[in-house]
GROMACS .gro file of C-alpha atoms in nm:
model
  291
    1MET     CA    1  10.187   8.415   6.324
    2THR     CA    2  10.376   8.148   6.520
    3GLN     CA    3  10.226   8.086   6.864
    4THR     CA    4  10.489   8.014   7.127
    5THR     CA    5  10.478   7.953   7.501
    6LEU     CA    6  10.703   8.052   7.789
    7ASP     CA    7  10.689   7.995   8.164
    8THR     CA    8  10.640   8.350   8.293
    9GLY     CA    9  10.596   8.266   8.659
   10PRO     CA   10  10.321   8.387   8.897
   11ARG     CA   11  10.070   8.652   8.794
   12HIS     CA   12  10.097   8.905   9.076
   13SER     CA   13   9.801   9.096   9.215
   14VAL     CA   14   9.790   9.476   9.241
   15ALA     CA   15   9.860   9.459   9.616
   16GLU     CA   16  10.159   9.231   9.562
   17LEU     CA   17  10.294   9.460   9.293
   18GLU     CA   18  10.258   9.761   9.525
   19ASP     CA   19  10.465   9.579   9.786
   20LEU     CA   20  10.730   9.494   9.526
   21ALA     CA   21  10.746   9.856   9.407
   22TYR     CA   22  10.798   9.973   9.764
   23GLU     CA   23  11.078   9.718   9.808
   24LEU     CA   24  11.234   9.833   9.481
   25ARG     CA   25  11.238  10.195   9.601
   26ARG     CA   26  11.396  10.093   9.932
   27LYS     CA   27  11.669   9.906   9.750
   28LEU     CA   28  11.727  10.206   9.521
   29LEU     CA   29  11.773  10.436   9.820
   30GLU     CA   30  12.000  10.191   9.998
   31LEU     CA   31  12.223  10.163   9.690
   32CYS     CA   32  12.224  10.542   9.657
   33GLY     CA   33  12.346  10.554  10.016
   34THR     CA   34  12.635  10.313   9.960
   35TYR     CA   35  12.758  10.405   9.611
   36GLU     CA   36  13.020  10.678   9.624
   37GLY     CA   37  12.920  10.835   9.292
   38ALA     CA   38  12.595  10.990   9.176
   39VAL     CA   39  12.288  10.774   9.108
   40HIS     CA   40  12.010  10.900   8.878
   41ILE     CA   41  11.778  10.860   9.172
   42GLY     CA   42  11.505  11.107   9.070
   43GLY     CA   43  11.421  10.934   8.743
   44ASP     CA   44  11.473  10.591   8.900
   45MET     CA   45  11.208  10.664   9.159
   46SER     CA   46  10.964  10.792   8.896
   47VAL     CA   47  10.977  10.466   8.696
   48ALA     CA   48  10.982  10.219   8.986
   49ASP     CA   49  10.610  10.139   8.961
   50ILE     CA   50  10.624  10.104   8.581
   51LEU     CA   51  10.921   9.868   8.587
   52THR     CA   52  10.768   9.665   8.869
   53ALA     CA   53  10.445   9.622   8.673
   54LEU     CA   54  10.633   9.524   8.358
   55PHE     CA   55  10.886   9.280   8.502
   56HIS     CA   56  10.646   9.116   8.747
   57ARG     CA   57  10.335   9.103   8.531
   58GLY     CA   58  10.345   9.270   8.192
   59LEU     CA   59  10.642   9.110   8.017
   60ARG     CA   60  10.638   8.753   7.891
   61ILE     CA   61  10.983   8.657   8.020
   62ASP     CA   62  11.153   8.369   8.198
   63PRO     CA   63  11.479   8.450   8.384
   64SER     CA   64  11.588   8.088   8.342
   65ASP     CA   65  11.543   8.101   7.963
   66ILE     CA   66  11.664   8.446   7.862
   67GLN     CA   67  11.726   8.354   7.496
   68SER     CA   68  11.383   8.205   7.430
   69PRO     CA   69  11.248   8.332   7.097
   70ALA     CA   70  10.907   8.351   7.267
   71ARG     CA   71  11.017   8.616   7.516
   72ASP     CA   72  10.899   8.975   7.504
   73ARG     CA   73  11.180   9.223   7.439
   74PHE     CA   74  11.226   9.521   7.670
   75VAL     CA   75  11.430   9.828   7.574
   76LEU     CA   76  11.512  10.088   7.839
   77SER     CA   77  11.533  10.397   7.621
   78LYS     CA   78  11.597  10.624   7.921
   79GLY     CA   79  11.917  10.436   7.991
   80HIS     CA   80  12.013  10.653   8.288
   81ALA     CA   81  11.744  10.464   8.486
   82ALA     CA   82  11.951  10.146   8.446
   83VAL     CA   83  11.996  10.077   8.816
   84CYS     CA   84  11.619  10.072   8.865
   85MET     CA   85  11.592   9.820   8.582
   86TYR     CA   86  11.878   9.612   8.727
   87ILE     CA   87  11.706   9.591   9.065
   88ALA     CA   88  11.368   9.513   8.910
   89MET     CA   89  11.533   9.233   8.711
   90ALA     CA   90  11.715   9.105   9.020
   91MET     CA   91  11.386   9.094   9.211
   92ARG     CA   92  11.240   8.898   8.918
   93GLY     CA   93  11.524   8.644   8.944
   94PHE     CA   94  11.761   8.740   8.661
   95PHE     CA   95  12.061   8.794   8.889
   96SER     CA   96  12.159   8.889   9.244
   97TYR     CA   97  12.081   9.224   9.404
   98ASP     CA   98  12.388   9.182   9.626
   99GLU     CA   99  12.602   9.161   9.314
  100ILE     CA  100  12.459   9.492   9.193
  101VAL     CA  101  12.539   9.660   9.526
  102ALA     CA  102  12.891   9.516   9.533
  103THR     CA  103  12.993   9.618   9.181
  104TYR     CA  104  12.762   9.893   9.053
  105GLY     CA  105  12.941  10.162   8.855
  106GLN     CA  106  13.285  10.006   8.896
  107LEU     CA  107  13.528   9.951   8.612
  108ASP     CA  108  13.433   9.637   8.415
  109SER     CA  109  13.115   9.588   8.619
  110ALA     CA  110  12.821   9.436   8.434
  111TYR     CA  111  12.607   9.693   8.616
  112GLY     CA  112  12.711  10.022   8.462
  113MET     CA  113  12.537  10.358   8.491
  114HIS     CA  114  12.379  10.275   8.153
  115PRO     CA  115  12.285   9.923   8.041
  116CYS     CA  116  12.513   9.723   7.813
  117LYS     CA  117  12.383   9.403   7.650
  118VAL     CA  118  12.739   9.279   7.591
  119GLN     CA  119  12.815   9.299   7.962
  120LEU     CA  120  12.487   9.178   8.109
  121PRO     CA  121  12.287   8.883   7.970
  122GLY     CA  122  11.914   8.954   7.981
  123VAL     CA  123  11.954   9.315   7.870
  124GLU     CA  124  11.815   9.346   7.516
  125ALA     CA  125  11.980   9.673   7.408
  126SER     CA  126  12.265   9.901   7.510
  127THR     CA  127  12.115  10.244   7.571
  128GLY     CA  128  12.198  10.580   7.719
  129SER     CA  129  12.211  10.814   7.422
  130LEU     CA  130  11.858  10.945   7.445
  131GLY     CA  131  11.617  10.916   7.155
  132HIS     CA  132  11.748  10.576   7.041
  133GLY     CA  133  11.530  10.329   7.229
  134LEU     CA  134  11.212  10.362   7.026
  135PRO     CA  135  11.394  10.338   6.690
  136LEU     CA  136  11.562  10.019   6.816
  137ALA     CA  137  11.226   9.884   6.934
  138VAL     CA  138  11.068   9.956   6.595
  139GLY     CA  139  11.338   9.752   6.423
  140MET     CA  140  11.297   9.466   6.670
  141ALA     CA  141  10.918   9.466   6.631
  142LEU     CA  142  10.944   9.475   6.252
  143GLY     CA  143  11.191   9.186   6.262
  144ALA     CA  144  10.948   8.985   6.474
  145ARG     CA  145  10.674   9.048   6.218
  146HIS     CA  146  10.894   8.927   5.933
  147ARG     CA  147  10.977   8.609   6.128
  148GLY     CA  148  10.610   8.548   6.211
  149GLU     CA  149  10.669   8.568   6.589
  150ASP     CA  150  10.401   8.675   6.836
  151HIS     CA  151  10.600   8.843   7.113
  152ARG     CA  152  10.582   9.212   7.201
  153VAL     CA  153  10.858   9.471   7.203
  154VAL     CA  154  10.818   9.714   7.491
  155THR     CA  155  11.021  10.028   7.547
  156LEU     CA  156  11.030  10.284   7.828
  157LEU     CA  157  11.109  10.643   7.734
  158GLY     CA  158  11.159  10.957   7.937
  159ASP     CA  159  10.936  11.241   7.826
  160GLY     CA  160  11.239  11.467   7.784
  161GLU     CA  161  11.390  11.249   7.514
  162THR     CA  162  11.071  11.272   7.312
  163GLY     CA  163  11.189  11.618   7.216
  164GLU     CA  164  11.429  11.441   6.978
  165GLY     CA  165  11.343  11.402   6.610
  166SER     CA  166  11.457  11.039   6.601
  167VAL     CA  167  11.170  10.951   6.835
  168TRP     CA  168  10.906  11.095   6.603
  169GLU     CA  169  11.059  10.930   6.297
  170ALA     CA  170  11.023  10.603   6.486
  171VAL     CA  171  10.667  10.688   6.590
  172MET     CA  172  10.576  10.739   6.225
  173ALA     CA  173  10.759  10.424   6.115
  174GLY     CA  174  10.590  10.213   6.382
  175ARG     CA  175  10.244  10.313   6.266
  176SER     CA  176  10.331  10.298   5.896
  177SER     CA  177  10.453   9.941   5.942
  178GLY     CA  178  10.140   9.840   6.136
  179LEU     CA  179  10.336   9.728   6.442
  180GLY     CA  180  10.070   9.635   6.695
  181ASN     CA  181  10.340   9.430   6.869
  182LEU     CA  182  10.514   9.756   6.968
  183VAL     CA  183  10.437   9.925   7.303
  184ALA     CA  184  10.593  10.243   7.440
  185PHE     CA  185  10.564  10.355   7.800
  186VAL     CA  186  10.648  10.721   7.863
  187ASP     CA  187  10.771  10.838   8.203
  188ARG     CA  188  10.590  11.174   8.194
  189ASN     CA  189  10.756  11.332   8.500
  190ARG     CA  190  10.777  11.671   8.324
  191GLN     CA  191  11.136  11.737   8.429
  192LEU     CA  192  11.463  11.750   8.238
  193MET     CA  193  11.808  11.736   8.395
  194THR     CA  194  11.827  12.104   8.491
  195SER     CA  195  11.479  12.245   8.426
  196PHE     CA  196  11.113  12.164   8.406
  197ALA     CA  197  11.019  12.030   8.065
  198GLU     CA  198  10.788  12.301   7.934
  199GLU     CA  199  11.052  12.564   8.009
  200ARG     CA  200  11.266  12.419   7.730
  201VAL     CA  201  11.037  12.230   7.491
  202ALA     CA  202  10.669  12.278   7.409
  203PHE     CA  203  10.551  11.921   7.464
  204GLU     CA  204  10.182  11.995   7.509
  205PRO     CA  205   9.932  11.891   7.384
  206TYR     CA  206  10.141  11.580   7.443
  207PRO     CA  207   9.893  11.290   7.401
  208ASP     CA  208   9.750  11.453   7.088
  209LYS     CA  209  10.091  11.444   6.922
  210TRP     CA  210  10.095  11.066   6.950
  211ARG     CA  211   9.736  11.042   6.833
  212ALA     CA  212   9.819  11.253   6.529
  213PHE     CA  213  10.072  10.986   6.427
  214GLY     CA  214   9.802  10.719   6.451
  215TRP     CA  215   9.901  10.546   6.775
  216ASN     CA  216   9.665  10.396   7.030
  217VAL     CA  217   9.707  10.633   7.327
  218VAL     CA  218   9.645  10.536   7.690
  219GLU     CA  219   9.680  10.798   7.965
  220ILE     CA  220   9.726  10.684   8.326
  221ASP     CA  221   9.869  10.774   8.665
  222GLY     CA  222  10.207  10.601   8.650
  223HIS     CA  223  10.209  10.553   9.028
  224ASP     CA  224   9.866  10.388   9.045
  225MET     CA  225   9.936  10.017   9.021
  226SER     CA  226   9.576   9.930   8.939
  227GLN     CA  227   9.589  10.167   8.641
  228LEU     CA  228   9.921  10.023   8.527
  229VAL     CA  229   9.785   9.669   8.546
  230GLY     CA  230   9.468   9.776   8.367
  231ALA     CA  231   9.668   9.933   8.084
  232ILE     CA  232   9.891   9.627   8.050
  233ASP     CA  233   9.605   9.378   8.058
  234ALA     CA  234   9.410   9.578   7.797
  235LEU     CA  235   9.690   9.600   7.541
  236PRO     CA  236   9.578   9.502   7.191
  237ALA     CA  237   9.691   9.164   7.064
  238PRO     CA  238  10.044   9.161   6.919
  239ASP     CA  239   9.905   9.077   6.575
  240SER     CA  240   9.704   9.401   6.563
  241ASP     CA  241   9.819   9.681   6.336
  242THR     CA  242   9.833   9.982   6.571
  243PRO     CA  243  10.119  10.043   6.817
  244THR     CA  244  10.030  10.160   7.167
  245VAL     CA  245  10.178  10.432   7.387
  246VAL     CA  246  10.100  10.437   7.759
  247ILE     CA  247  10.162  10.789   7.886
  248CYS     CA  248  10.233  10.763   8.259
  249GLU     CA  249  10.198  11.079   8.465
  250THR     CA  250  10.472  11.049   8.725
  251VAL     CA  251  10.664  11.245   8.987
  252LYS     CA  252  11.042  11.260   8.976
  253GLY     CA  253  11.177  11.141   9.312
  254LYS     CA  254  10.842  10.978   9.395
  255GLY     CA  255  10.810  10.864   9.757
  256VAL     CA  256  11.073  11.087   9.917
  257ASP     CA  257  10.944  11.430  10.016
  258PHE     CA  258  11.268  11.624   9.971
  259MET     CA  259  11.333  11.466   9.631
  260GLU     CA  260  10.992  11.499   9.471
  261ARG     CA  261  10.989  11.750   9.182
  262ASN     CA  262  11.324  11.882   9.306
  263LEU     CA  263  11.564  11.958   9.017
  264ALA     CA  264  11.861  11.902   9.248
  265TRP     CA  265  11.778  11.530   9.265
  266HIS     CA  266  11.810  11.438   8.900
  267ALA     CA  267  12.120  11.259   9.023
  268GLY     CA  268  12.300  11.248   9.354
  269SER     CA  269  12.418  11.040   9.646
  270LEU     CA  270  12.289  11.000  10.000
  271GLY     CA  271  12.497  11.032  10.313
  272LYS     CA  272  12.398  10.839  10.625
  273GLU     CA  273  12.170  11.112  10.761
  274ASP     CA  274  12.002  11.179  10.425
  275LEU     CA  275  11.953  10.807  10.369
  276GLU     CA  276  11.775  10.776  10.704
  277ARG     CA  277  11.554  11.076  10.615
  278ALA     CA  278  11.478  10.930  10.272
  279LEU     CA  279  11.386  10.587  10.409
  280ALA     CA  280  11.166  10.743  10.676
  281SER     CA  281  10.989  10.955  10.415
  282LEU     CA  282  10.939  10.652  10.192
  283GLU     CA  283  10.792  10.458  10.483
  284SER     CA  284  10.560  10.747  10.567
  285SER     CA  285  10.447  10.770  10.204
  286ARG     CA  286  10.374  10.398  10.197
  287GLU     CA  287  10.171  10.416  10.518
  288LYS     CA  288   9.958  10.699  10.374
  289GLU     CA  289   9.895  10.502  10.056
  290THR     CA  290   9.787  10.190  10.241
  291ALA     CA  291   9.586  10.364  10.517
   0.00000   0.00000   0.00000
């Protein structure tokens, strides 16, 4: 396997990553308060810690060399969390946060409600139709194997989309092809758009389903940065033959008391008063975590 190098920047500590995740959530809320349409704020808030850990520590990427063959590939399977990914990438240096705020969701904007690789350099796959991200990642990981490359392909799925058959076909294909360079993170917030997950689909015993397909299964608190870092740092080498899934227990709307586990906040917008309440709640949550 070809060994390649890439300047990935500083290796952030857990405390630094926690600060970055807090900043990411603030920016999400501020955008939700300025954009006139609905933002998928609930699911954005649930993946903020995961995306912070990946873009600021877990992914081998260089924003100044986005076409490097050595780079890790990231696929946002739950494409409706695009704005969280955009902000995480902006904080990592890929582009400007101010540009996101100024153009998000507008006609011809590079920052659409779902990511488009044609519109925005640095995005590896256009996603939004759920159940497609893992199949795409399997193909990318298999291609890397055929080319003898040593990078990883990482994808982030929502747990709701894992009710789709295409996901489990990809799970089987990933193990059958021995793709140890393939990593899936699952945002296990246990909510769908209009209901709680188990009310519609019998997901449990969820980790055992992945194990039955032969994957390496890691279960963590997706809001505990030390656990996220531990899971990332302990990933098997890309030349291993078993793909890994990191099942992250999360809370939809994490950090804002009136959004957490509230079905009404799958998507929405914030007026001035609600934005102030949300920011105050986020600040209070942060103070409790750091006390």
